[in-house]
mmCIF file of C-alpha atoms and ligand atoms in Angstrom:
data_model
loop_
_atom_site.group_PDB
_atom_site.id
_atom_site.type_symbol
_atom_site.label_atom_id
_atom_site.label_comp_id
_atom_site.label_asym_id
_atom_site.label_seq_id
_atom_site.Cartn_x
_atom_site.Cartn_y
_atom_site.Cartn_z
ATOM 1 C CA UNK A 1 12.156 -6.071 -21.411
ATOM 2 C CA UNK A 2 10.753 -2.558 -21.607
ATOM 3 C CA UNK A 3 9.318 -3.307 -25.046
ATOM 4 C CA UNK A 4 6.771 -5.629 -23.497
ATOM 5 C CA UNK A 5 3.336 -4.514 -22.334
ATOM 6 C CA UNK A 6 2.016 -5.801 -18.984
ATOM 7 C CA UNK A 7 1.005 -9.408 -19.508
ATOM 8 C CA UNK A 8 3.229 -9.748 -22.599
ATOM 9 C CA UNK A 9 6.648 -11.082 -21.798
ATOM 10 C CA UNK A 10 9.661 -12.466 -23.482
ATOM 11 C CA UNK A 11 9.365 -16.244 -23.336
ATOM 12 C CA UNK A 12 11.701 -16.634 -20.325
ATOM 13 C CA UNK A 13 9.320 -14.445 -18.299
ATOM 14 C CA UNK A 14 6.206 -16.502 -18.955
ATOM 15 C CA UNK A 15 5.009 -18.370 -15.887
ATOM 16 C CA UNK A 16 7.575 -16.715 -13.622
ATOM 17 C CA UNK A 17 6.212 -17.006 -10.104
ATOM 18 C CA UNK A 18 6.601 -14.465 -7.339
ATOM 19 C CA UNK A 19 8.471 -17.093 -5.356
ATOM 20 C CA UNK A 20 11.008 -17.713 -8.114
ATOM 21 C CA UNK A 21 11.357 -14.007 -8.691
ATOM 22 C CA UNK A 22 12.189 -13.438 -5.032
ATOM 23 C CA UNK A 23 14.400 -16.549 -4.773
ATOM 24 C CA UNK A 24 16.484 -15.589 -7.786
ATOM 25 C CA UNK A 25 17.174 -12.170 -6.280
ATOM 26 C CA UNK A 26 15.237 -10.371 -9.009
ATOM 27 C CA UNK A 27 13.718 -7.941 -6.534
ATOM 28 C CA UNK A 28 17.067 -6.185 -6.497
ATOM 29 C CA UNK A 29 18.362 -7.439 -3.156
ATOM 30 C CA UNK A 30 20.437 -10.478 -4.119
ATOM 31 C CA UNK A 31 22.389 -10.195 -0.861
ATOM 32 C CA UNK A 32 19.282 -10.873 1.229
ATOM 33 C CA UNK A 33 18.219 -14.320 0.154
ATOM 34 C CA UNK A 34 17.319 -16.754 2.906
ATOM 35 C CA UNK A 35 15.401 -15.044 5.679
ATOM 36 C CA UNK A 36 14.167 -12.157 3.592
ATOM 37 C CA UNK A 37 12.940 -14.493 0.862
ATOM 38 C CA UNK A 38 11.205 -16.712 3.356
ATOM 39 C CA UNK A 39 9.526 -13.704 4.987
ATOM 40 C CA UNK A 40 8.205 -12.368 1.681
ATOM 41 C CA UNK A 41 6.979 -15.830 0.740
ATOM 42 C CA UNK A 42 5.020 -16.009 3.984
ATOM 43 C CA UNK A 43 3.378 -12.676 3.134
ATOM 44 C CA UNK A 44 2.496 -14.060 -0.304
ATOM 45 C CA UNK A 45 1.045 -17.172 1.329
ATOM 46 C CA UNK A 46 -1.108 -15.008 3.606
ATOM 47 C CA UNK A 47 -2.280 -13.098 0.524
ATOM 48 C CA UNK A 48 -3.378 -16.371 -1.096
ATOM 49 C CA UNK A 49 -5.263 -17.406 2.037
ATOM 50 C CA UNK A 50 -6.967 -14.013 2.293
ATOM 51 C CA UNK A 51 -7.857 -14.013 -1.388
ATOM 52 C CA UNK A 52 -9.502 -17.411 -0.967
ATOM 53 C CA UNK A 53 -11.715 -15.953 1.776
ATOM 54 C CA UNK A 54 -12.419 -12.719 -0.079
ATOM 55 C CA UNK A 55 -13.492 -14.599 -3.207
ATOM 56 C CA UNK A 56 -16.060 -16.520 -1.168
ATOM 57 C CA UNK A 57 -17.317 -13.503 0.786
ATOM 58 C CA UNK A 58 -21.100 -13.575 0.607
ATOM 59 C CA UNK A 59 -21.084 -17.367 0.733
ATOM 60 C CA UNK A 60 -18.780 -18.110 3.629
ATOM 61 C CA UNK A 61 -20.350 -16.006 6.393
ATOM 62 C CA UNK A 62 -17.497 -13.510 6.410
ATOM 63 C CA UNK A 63 -19.532 -10.402 5.612
ATOM 64 C CA UNK A 64 -20.542 -7.941 8.309
ATOM 65 C CA UNK A 65 -19.005 -6.481 11.422
ATOM 66 C CA UNK A 66 -17.694 -8.062 14.600
ATOM 67 C CA UNK A 67 -19.439 -5.413 16.680
ATOM 68 C CA UNK A 68 -16.089 -4.036 17.863
ATOM 69 C CA UNK A 69 -13.825 -1.054 17.139
ATOM 70 C CA UNK A 70 -10.100 -1.145 16.373
ATOM 71 C CA UNK A 71 -7.198 0.908 17.762
ATOM 72 C CA UNK A 72 -8.210 3.969 15.703
ATOM 73 C CA UNK A 73 -11.912 3.680 16.510
ATOM 74 C CA UNK A 74 -13.001 2.135 13.169
ATOM 75 C CA UNK A 75 -15.705 -0.515 13.053
ATOM 76 C CA UNK A 76 -14.070 -3.955 12.754
ATOM 77 C CA UNK A 77 -15.336 -6.185 9.957
ATOM 78 C CA UNK A 78 -15.106 -9.972 10.237
ATOM 79 C CA UNK A 79 -12.708 -10.046 7.315
ATOM 80 C CA UNK A 80 -10.464 -7.438 9.009
ATOM 81 C CA UNK A 81 -10.054 -9.812 11.895
ATOM 82 C CA UNK A 82 -9.541 -12.911 9.775
ATOM 83 C CA UNK A 83 -6.992 -11.254 7.524
ATOM 84 C CA UNK A 84 -5.176 -9.939 10.590
ATOM 85 C CA UNK A 85 -4.883 -13.401 12.162
ATOM 86 C CA UNK A 86 -3.886 -14.979 8.846
ATOM 87 C CA UNK A 87 -1.007 -12.534 8.429
ATOM 88 C CA UNK A 88 0.111 -12.857 12.043
ATOM 89 C CA UNK A 89 0.162 -16.656 11.807
ATOM 90 C CA UNK A 90 2.000 -16.699 8.480
ATOM 91 C CA UNK A 91 4.594 -14.210 9.745
ATOM 92 C CA UNK A 92 5.167 -16.084 12.997
ATOM 93 C CA UNK A 93 5.675 -19.462 11.352
ATOM 94 C CA UNK A 94 9.300 -19.360 10.180
ATOM 95 C CA UNK A 95 10.903 -17.273 12.938
ATOM 96 C CA UNK A 96 12.217 -14.552 10.652
ATOM 97 C CA UNK A 97 9.780 -11.922 11.838
ATOM 98 C CA UNK A 98 10.433 -10.706 15.392
ATOM 99 C CA UNK A 99 7.271 -8.659 15.718
ATOM 100 C CA UNK A 100 4.466 -7.123 13.719
ATOM 101 C CA UNK A 101 2.406 -3.972 14.064
ATOM 102 C CA UNK A 102 -1.074 -4.094 12.603
ATOM 103 C CA UNK A 103 -3.630 -1.389 12.049
ATOM 104 C CA UNK A 104 -6.065 -3.683 13.857
ATOM 105 C CA UNK A 105 -4.057 -4.027 17.075
ATOM 106 C CA UNK A 106 -3.298 -1.466 19.744
ATOM 107 C CA UNK A 107 0.263 -2.678 20.450
ATOM 108 C CA UNK A 108 2.940 -4.550 18.556
ATOM 109 C CA UNK A 109 2.738 -8.343 18.655
ATOM 110 C CA UNK A 110 5.932 -10.277 19.420
ATOM 111 C CA UNK A 111 6.071 -13.205 16.992
ATOM 112 C CA UNK A 112 9.482 -14.726 17.663
ATOM 113 C CA UNK A 113 12.458 -14.206 19.943
ATOM 114 C CA UNK A 114 14.694 -16.592 17.941
ATOM 115 C CA UNK A 115 18.078 -15.265 16.762
ATOM 116 C CA UNK A 116 16.878 -15.688 13.183
ATOM 117 C CA UNK A 117 14.020 -13.235 13.750
ATOM 118 C CA UNK A 118 15.591 -10.041 12.459
ATOM 119 C CA UNK A 119 12.732 -8.456 10.554
ATOM 120 C CA UNK A 120 9.745 -6.364 11.606
ATOM 121 C CA UNK A 121 6.553 -6.124 9.599
ATOM 122 C CA UNK A 122 3.868 -3.424 9.581
ATOM 123 C CA UNK A 123 0.560 -4.085 7.872
ATOM 124 C CA UNK A 124 -3.003 -3.035 7.206
ATOM 125 C CA UNK A 125 -4.598 -6.467 6.890
ATOM 126 C CA UNK A 126 -7.706 -5.320 5.072
ATOM 127 C CA UNK A 127 -7.744 -1.872 3.549
ATOM 128 C CA UNK A 128 -11.032 -0.387 2.379
ATOM 129 C CA UNK A 129 -13.025 -2.519 4.761
ATOM 130 C CA UNK A 130 -16.177 -0.423 4.334
ATOM 131 C CA UNK A 131 -16.185 -1.733 0.743
ATOM 132 C CA UNK A 132 -16.185 -5.441 1.676
ATOM 133 C CA UNK A 133 -19.926 -5.837 1.970
ATOM 134 C CA UNK A 134 -20.625 -4.076 -1.328
ATOM 135 C CA UNK A 135 -18.177 -6.139 -3.399
ATOM 136 C CA UNK A 136 -15.770 -3.316 -4.261
ATOM 137 C CA UNK A 137 -11.965 -3.743 -4.383
ATOM 138 C CA UNK A 138 -10.161 -4.111 -1.078
ATOM 139 C CA UNK A 139 -6.515 -4.776 -0.264
ATOM 140 C CA UNK A 140 -3.694 -5.610 2.127
ATOM 141 C CA UNK A 141 -0.733 -3.259 2.668
ATOM 142 C CA UNK A 142 2.636 -4.242 4.161
ATOM 143 C CA UNK A 143 6.092 -2.912 4.944
ATOM 144 C CA UNK A 144 9.236 -4.729 6.106
ATOM 145 C CA UNK A 145 11.934 -3.227 8.345
ATOM 146 C CA UNK A 146 15.082 -4.689 9.769
ATOM 147 C CA UNK A 147 15.401 -5.188 13.527
ATOM 148 C CA UNK A 148 18.827 -3.721 14.120
ATOM 149 C CA UNK A 149 19.659 -4.976 17.617
ATOM 150 C CA UNK A 150 19.765 -8.218 19.596
ATOM 151 C CA UNK A 151 16.993 -9.048 22.000
ATOM 152 C CA UNK A 152 13.230 -8.846 21.657
ATOM 153 C CA UNK A 153 11.606 -6.218 19.447
ATOM 154 C CA UNK A 154 10.147 -3.160 21.117
ATOM 155 C CA UNK A 155 7.567 -0.618 20.070
ATOM 156 C CA UNK A 156 10.338 1.955 19.486
ATOM 157 C CA UNK A 157 11.821 -0.350 16.812
ATOM 158 C CA UNK A 158 8.751 0.391 14.704
ATOM 159 C CA UNK A 159 9.105 4.161 14.911
ATOM 160 C CA UNK A 160 11.464 4.392 11.945
ATOM 161 C CA UNK A 161 11.101 6.731 8.985
ATOM 162 C CA UNK A 162 9.712 5.020 5.899
ATOM 163 C CA UNK A 163 12.934 5.526 3.979
ATOM 164 C CA UNK A 164 14.367 2.668 6.075
ATOM 165 C CA UNK A 165 11.889 0.166 4.650
ATOM 166 C CA UNK A 166 13.554 -2.950 3.215
ATOM 167 C CA UNK A 167 10.497 -3.839 1.166
ATOM 168 C CA UNK A 168 6.908 -2.714 0.870
ATOM 169 C CA UNK A 169 3.902 -3.480 -1.217
ATOM 170 C CA UNK A 170 0.272 -4.379 -1.317
ATOM 171 C CA UNK A 171 -2.201 -6.934 -2.502
ATOM 172 C CA UNK A 172 -5.296 -5.781 -4.341
ATOM 173 C CA UNK A 173 -8.347 -8.021 -4.320
ATOM 174 C CA UNK A 174 -9.955 -6.534 -7.404
ATOM 175 C CA UNK A 175 -11.192 -7.944 -10.690
ATOM 176 C CA UNK A 176 -8.138 -10.150 -10.196
ATOM 177 C CA UNK A 177 -5.817 -10.417 -7.192
ATOM 178 C CA UNK A 178 -2.474 -8.712 -7.723
ATOM 179 C CA UNK A 179 0.626 -8.521 -5.544
ATOM 180 C CA UNK A 180 2.768 -5.422 -6.036
ATOM 181 C CA UNK A 181 6.162 -5.239 -4.364
ATOM 182 C CA UNK A 182 9.346 -3.205 -4.273
ATOM 183 C CA UNK A 183 12.593 -3.259 -2.366
ATOM 184 C CA UNK A 184 13.020 0.390 -3.285
ATOM 185 C CA UNK A 185 14.626 -0.071 -6.689
ATOM 186 C CA UNK A 186 11.897 -1.171 -9.063
ATOM 187 C CA UNK A 187 8.244 -2.042 -8.647
ATOM 188 C CA UNK A 188 6.883 -5.334 -9.913
ATOM 189 C CA UNK A 189 3.347 -6.684 -10.121
ATOM 190 C CA UNK A 190 2.217 -10.306 -10.027
ATOM 191 C CA UNK A 191 -1.286 -11.525 -10.836
ATOM 192 C CA UNK A 192 -2.795 -14.466 -8.998
ATOM 193 C CA UNK A 193 -3.729 -17.352 -11.240
ATOM 194 C CA UNK A 194 -6.273 -19.350 -9.226
ATOM 195 C CA UNK A 195 -5.975 -22.308 -11.567
ATOM 196 C CA UNK A 196 -2.331 -22.832 -10.608
ATOM 197 C CA UNK A 197 -2.437 -21.205 -7.159
ATOM 198 C CA UNK A 198 0.496 -18.878 -7.862
ATOM 199 C CA UNK A 199 1.231 -15.184 -8.311
ATOM 200 C CA UNK A 200 2.692 -14.890 -11.829
ATOM 201 C CA UNK A 201 4.721 -11.959 -13.097
ATOM 202 C CA UNK A 202 2.403 -9.654 -15.039
ATOM 203 C CA UNK A 203 3.750 -6.099 -14.592
ATOM 204 C CA UNK A 204 7.519 -5.957 -14.577
ATOM 205 C CA UNK A 205 9.172 -2.649 -13.702
ATOM 206 C CA UNK A 206 6.115 -0.449 -13.293
ATOM 207 C CA UNK A 207 6.798 3.254 -13.959
ATOM 208 C CA UNK A 208 4.175 5.856 -13.123
ATOM 209 C CA UNK A 209 3.430 8.338 -15.932
ATOM 210 C CA UNK A 210 4.672 11.869 -15.283
ATOM 211 C CA UNK A 211 1.173 13.287 -15.604
ATOM 212 C CA UNK A 212 -2.409 12.176 -16.172
ATOM 213 C CA UNK A 213 -5.629 14.226 -16.142
ATOM 214 C CA UNK A 214 -7.191 12.344 -13.217
ATOM 215 C CA UNK A 215 -7.622 13.265 -9.559
ATOM 216 C CA UNK A 216 -8.791 11.159 -6.650
ATOM 217 C CA UNK A 217 -10.122 12.719 -3.459
ATOM 218 C CA UNK A 218 -13.220 12.451 -1.280
ATOM 219 C CA UNK A 219 -15.092 15.473 -2.691
ATOM 220 C CA UNK A 220 -17.646 15.082 0.091
ATOM 221 C CA UNK A 221 -15.073 16.681 2.386
ATOM 222 C CA UNK A 222 -14.722 19.816 0.204
ATOM 223 C CA UNK A 223 -16.315 22.172 2.742
ATOM 224 C CA UNK A 224 -13.682 21.080 5.289
ATOM 225 C CA UNK A 225 -10.644 21.597 3.068
ATOM 226 C CA UNK A 226 -8.172 24.439 3.480
ATOM 227 C CA UNK A 227 -8.570 27.399 1.119
ATOM 228 C CA UNK A 228 -5.583 26.197 -0.908
ATOM 229 C CA UNK A 229 -7.058 22.723 -1.437
ATOM 230 C CA UNK A 230 -10.417 24.315 -2.311
ATOM 231 C CA UNK A 231 -8.695 26.418 -5.003
ATOM 232 C CA UNK A 232 -6.992 23.296 -6.398
ATOM 233 C CA UNK A 233 -10.392 21.529 -6.361
ATOM 234 C CA UNK A 234 -11.851 24.352 -8.488
ATOM 235 C CA UNK A 235 -8.855 24.375 -10.808
ATOM 236 C CA UNK A 236 -8.991 20.640 -11.661
ATOM 237 C CA UNK A 237 -12.665 20.984 -12.549
ATOM 238 C CA UNK A 238 -12.321 24.131 -14.671
ATOM 239 C CA UNK A 239 -12.514 23.877 -18.457
ATOM 240 C CA UNK A 240 -9.142 24.380 -20.216
ATOM 241 C CA UNK A 241 -8.342 21.940 -23.021
ATOM 242 C CA UNK A 242 -4.746 23.216 -23.286
ATOM 243 C CA UNK A 243 -4.048 21.634 -19.869
ATOM 244 C CA UNK A 244 -6.432 18.689 -20.391
ATOM 245 C CA UNK A 245 -8.914 20.090 -17.871
ATOM 246 C CA UNK A 246 -11.379 19.337 -16.499
ATOM 247 C CA UNK A 247 -9.662 16.281 -15.058
ATOM 248 C CA UNK A 248 -11.638 13.101 -14.470
ATOM 249 C CA UNK A 249 -12.419 12.215 -10.886
ATOM 250 C CA UNK A 250 -12.018 8.620 -9.701
ATOM 251 C CA UNK A 251 -12.493 7.690 -6.046
ATOM 252 C CA UNK A 252 -13.052 4.156 -4.807
ATOM 253 C CA UNK A 253 -12.564 4.836 -1.094
ATOM 254 C CA UNK A 254 -10.057 1.991 -0.810
ATOM 255 C CA UNK A 255 -6.549 3.443 -0.702
ATOM 256 C CA UNK A 256 -5.109 0.291 -2.281
ATOM 257 C CA UNK A 257 -7.427 0.631 -5.271
ATOM 258 C CA UNK A 258 -7.060 4.396 -5.653
ATOM 259 C CA UNK A 259 -3.276 4.301 -5.305
ATOM 260 C CA UNK A 260 -2.950 1.244 -7.579
ATOM 261 C CA UNK A 261 -4.880 2.979 -10.343
ATOM 262 C CA UNK A 262 -2.780 6.110 -9.819
ATOM 263 C CA UNK A 263 0.415 4.039 -10.044
ATOM 264 C CA UNK A 264 -0.581 2.394 -13.323
ATOM 265 C CA UNK A 265 -2.377 5.270 -15.037
ATOM 266 C CA UNK A 266 -0.964 8.360 -13.363
ATOM 267 C CA UNK A 267 -2.754 11.301 -11.738
ATOM 268 C CA UNK A 268 -2.974 12.281 -8.096
ATOM 269 C CA UNK A 269 -4.578 10.798 -4.994
ATOM 270 C CA UNK A 270 -5.059 13.091 -1.999
ATOM 271 C CA UNK A 271 -6.332 12.715 1.519
ATOM 272 C CA UNK A 272 -5.267 16.089 2.898
ATOM 273 C CA UNK A 273 -5.716 17.439 6.402
ATOM 274 C CA UNK A 274 -9.123 19.060 6.835
ATOM 275 C CA UNK A 275 -11.159 20.564 9.651
ATOM 276 C CA UNK A 276 -12.529 17.138 10.647
ATOM 277 C CA UNK A 277 -9.179 15.320 10.392
ATOM 278 C CA UNK A 278 -6.490 17.924 11.141
ATOM 279 C CA UNK A 279 -3.821 15.196 10.970
ATOM 280 C CA UNK A 280 -5.291 13.610 7.853
ATOM 281 C CA UNK A 281 -7.060 10.256 7.941
ATOM 282 C CA UNK A 282 -4.558 7.713 6.667
ATOM 283 C CA UNK A 283 -2.084 5.982 8.908
ATOM 284 C CA UNK A 284 1.606 6.672 8.505
ATOM 285 C CA UNK A 285 2.986 3.213 9.303
ATOM 286 C CA UNK A 286 0.466 0.965 7.606
ATOM 287 C CA UNK A 287 -0.782 3.060 4.689
ATOM 288 C CA UNK A 288 1.232 6.173 3.852
ATOM 289 C CA UNK A 289 4.777 4.793 4.195
ATOM 290 C CA UNK A 290 4.355 1.566 2.197
ATOM 291 C CA UNK A 291 2.634 3.471 -0.615
ATOM 292 C CA UNK A 292 5.178 6.288 -0.519
ATOM 293 C CA UNK A 293 7.938 3.662 -0.861
ATOM 294 C CA UNK A 294 6.192 2.039 -3.835
ATOM 295 C CA UNK A 295 5.340 5.324 -5.544
ATOM 296 C CA UNK A 296 8.852 6.733 -5.243
ATOM 297 C CA UNK A 297 10.395 3.523 -6.562
ATOM 298 C CA UNK A 298 8.116 3.823 -9.601
ATOM 299 C CA UNK A 299 9.162 7.441 -10.262
ATOM 300 C CA UNK A 300 6.285 9.136 -8.455
ATOM 301 C CA UNK A 301 5.981 11.370 -5.407
ATOM 302 C CA UNK A 302 4.406 11.087 -1.927
ATOM 303 C CA UNK A 303 4.149 14.083 0.385
ATOM 304 C CA UNK A 304 2.106 15.343 3.327
ATOM 305 C CA UNK A 305 1.858 18.683 1.549
ATOM 306 C CA UNK A 306 4.821 20.055 3.451
ATOM 307 C CA UNK A 307 7.286 17.171 3.663
ATOM 308 C CA UNK A 308 8.321 13.918 2.043
ATOM 309 C CA UNK A 309 6.318 11.118 3.668
ATOM 310 C CA UNK A 310 9.358 8.792 3.873
ATOM 311 C CA UNK A 311 11.291 11.349 5.951
ATOM 312 C CA UNK A 312 8.763 11.625 8.782
ATOM 313 C CA UNK A 313 10.037 10.431 12.147
ATOM 314 C CA UNK A 314 7.013 8.592 13.591
ATOM 315 C CA UNK A 315 6.127 9.245 17.218
ATOM 316 C CA UNK A 316 3.273 6.738 17.619
ATOM 317 C CA UNK A 317 2.238 3.454 16.003
ATOM 318 C CA UNK A 318 -1.168 4.619 14.843
ATOM 319 C CA UNK A 319 -0.109 8.132 13.842
ATOM 320 C CA UNK A 320 -2.082 9.694 10.985
ATOM 321 C CA UNK A 321 -0.751 11.902 8.203
ATOM 322 C CA UNK A 322 -2.088 13.903 5.288
ATOM 323 C CA UNK A 323 -1.173 12.029 2.094
ATOM 324 C CA UNK A 324 -0.800 13.307 -1.445
ATOM 325 C CA UNK A 325 0.703 10.859 -3.903
ATOM 326 C CA UNK A 326 0.975 10.258 -7.593
ATOM 327 C CA UNK A 327 2.553 11.546 -10.768
ATOM 328 C CA UNK A 328 5.277 14.122 -10.250
ATOM 329 C CA UNK A 329 3.561 16.903 -12.205
ATOM 330 C CA UNK A 330 0.111 16.267 -10.739
ATOM 331 C CA UNK A 331 1.504 16.457 -7.209
ATOM 332 C CA UNK A 332 3.351 19.676 -8.099
ATOM 333 C CA UNK A 333 0.057 21.171 -9.302
ATOM 334 C CA UNK A 334 -1.596 20.233 -6.013
ATOM 335 C CA UNK A 335 1.215 21.748 -3.950
ATOM 336 C CA UNK A 336 1.223 24.958 -5.977
ATOM 337 C CA UNK A 337 -2.358 25.603 -4.818
ATOM 338 C CA UNK A 338 -2.232 24.008 -1.400
ATOM 339 C CA UNK A 339 0.830 25.972 -0.328
ATOM 340 C CA UNK A 340 0.291 29.039 -2.525
HETATM 341 P P1 AHG B 401 -9.311 0.944 6.388
HETATM 342 O O1 AHG B 401 -10.440 0.206 5.744
HETATM 343 O O2 AHG B 401 -8.064 0.117 6.458
HETATM 344 O O3 AHG B 401 -9.691 1.540 7.710
HETATM 345 O O4 AHG B 401 -8.885 2.152 5.436
HETATM 346 C C1 AHG B 401 -9.860 3.006 4.876
HETATM 347 C C2 AHG B 401 -9.167 4.202 4.325
HETATM 348 C C3 AHG B 401 -8.560 4.060 2.952
HETATM 349 O O5 AHG B 401 -8.563 2.799 2.384
HETATM 350 C C4 AHG B 401 -9.330 5.023 2.089
HETATM 351 O O6 AHG B 401 -8.470 5.673 1.224
HETATM 352 C C5 AHG B 401 -9.960 5.962 3.063
HETATM 353 O O7 AHG B 401 -10.116 5.249 4.256
HETATM 354 C C6 AHG B 401 -11.308 6.451 2.618
HETATM 355 O O8 AHG B 401 -11.773 7.377 3.529
HETATM 356 P P2 AHG B 401 -13.125 8.193 3.296
HETATM 357 O O9 AHG B 401 -14.240 7.200 3.396
HETATM 358 O O10 AHG B 401 -13.117 9.204 4.406
HETATM 359 O O11 AHG B 401 -13.046 8.828 1.939
HETATM 360 MN MN1 MN B 402 -6.574 1.081 5.389
HETATM 361 MN MN1 MN B 403 -7.697 -1.769 7.496
#
């Protein structure tokens, strides 16, 4: 299988849908078939519904803001709200998801108290929402945990370190829509084929390169960085062909897009703590943990600068963390300066 490029598969892999892939236990968790499979399929269904709306944005009166702010004080876009409701409804439907925590909602939402509801889902329904109105890639991020007790889910159930994730992934609404998922063993990507209405296997067993001369950070924050990050920022831009510098800078401002590119091409993405955001900007539960889980499963690294993201014990649903993720050697370079 490894001899095949993305999009080129041995004949038995052609036309393999995400649903079949999950059903046949190919995500690496053959023991968890029924409920787990159904839950992931509901997330995929929500992704199809959201993609249908995103593709018509500009025509279907879904651009613009709702005039409100979410739990973290961000302006809420109409699509944020729609995507949030779409995911909530899809997750509630089959009674396998006890509760969900969304970036767009202050508290957890109880979705089912049935005995079959033994999973918990965290999600960022629409990531990169400031890019919606200017037609730049946006995404959806999700993580799945197990509810490990009887009785209704509580907020404390969601305060688990990311290493306990059962599955995590994201959907990128880019030049095509892709669904990337891992159960912690291998990372697989599926591309949406609108003509058949299915996610088809396109990137089996994604491995992040060990190094790539690219960095991704909001340079506009440079004056607010720590001295260590400033030194790293100078170093990546300095001329030194023996280390492939200067590196190229790529920054979309949608984590899903920046992290997806980093996963496929390599390099480093960083949103470190700075004087404006001493805790960082990105949210631990909905953004940092799912991506850390994906990146590690693909052979990459995700750290706050001082600790492994997946080891953090969360203390609040909307907690923020500094996030540095990417190729092993690129992240090491960053840490050498940041902590040096
Ligand atoms: P969201 O749209 O879900 O609030 O997330 C936006 C995040 C993330 O996608 C991106 O990496 C980051 O904000 C960009 O922040 P800056 O505009 O400060 O660079
Ligand atoms: Mn986001
Ligand atoms: Mn969001």
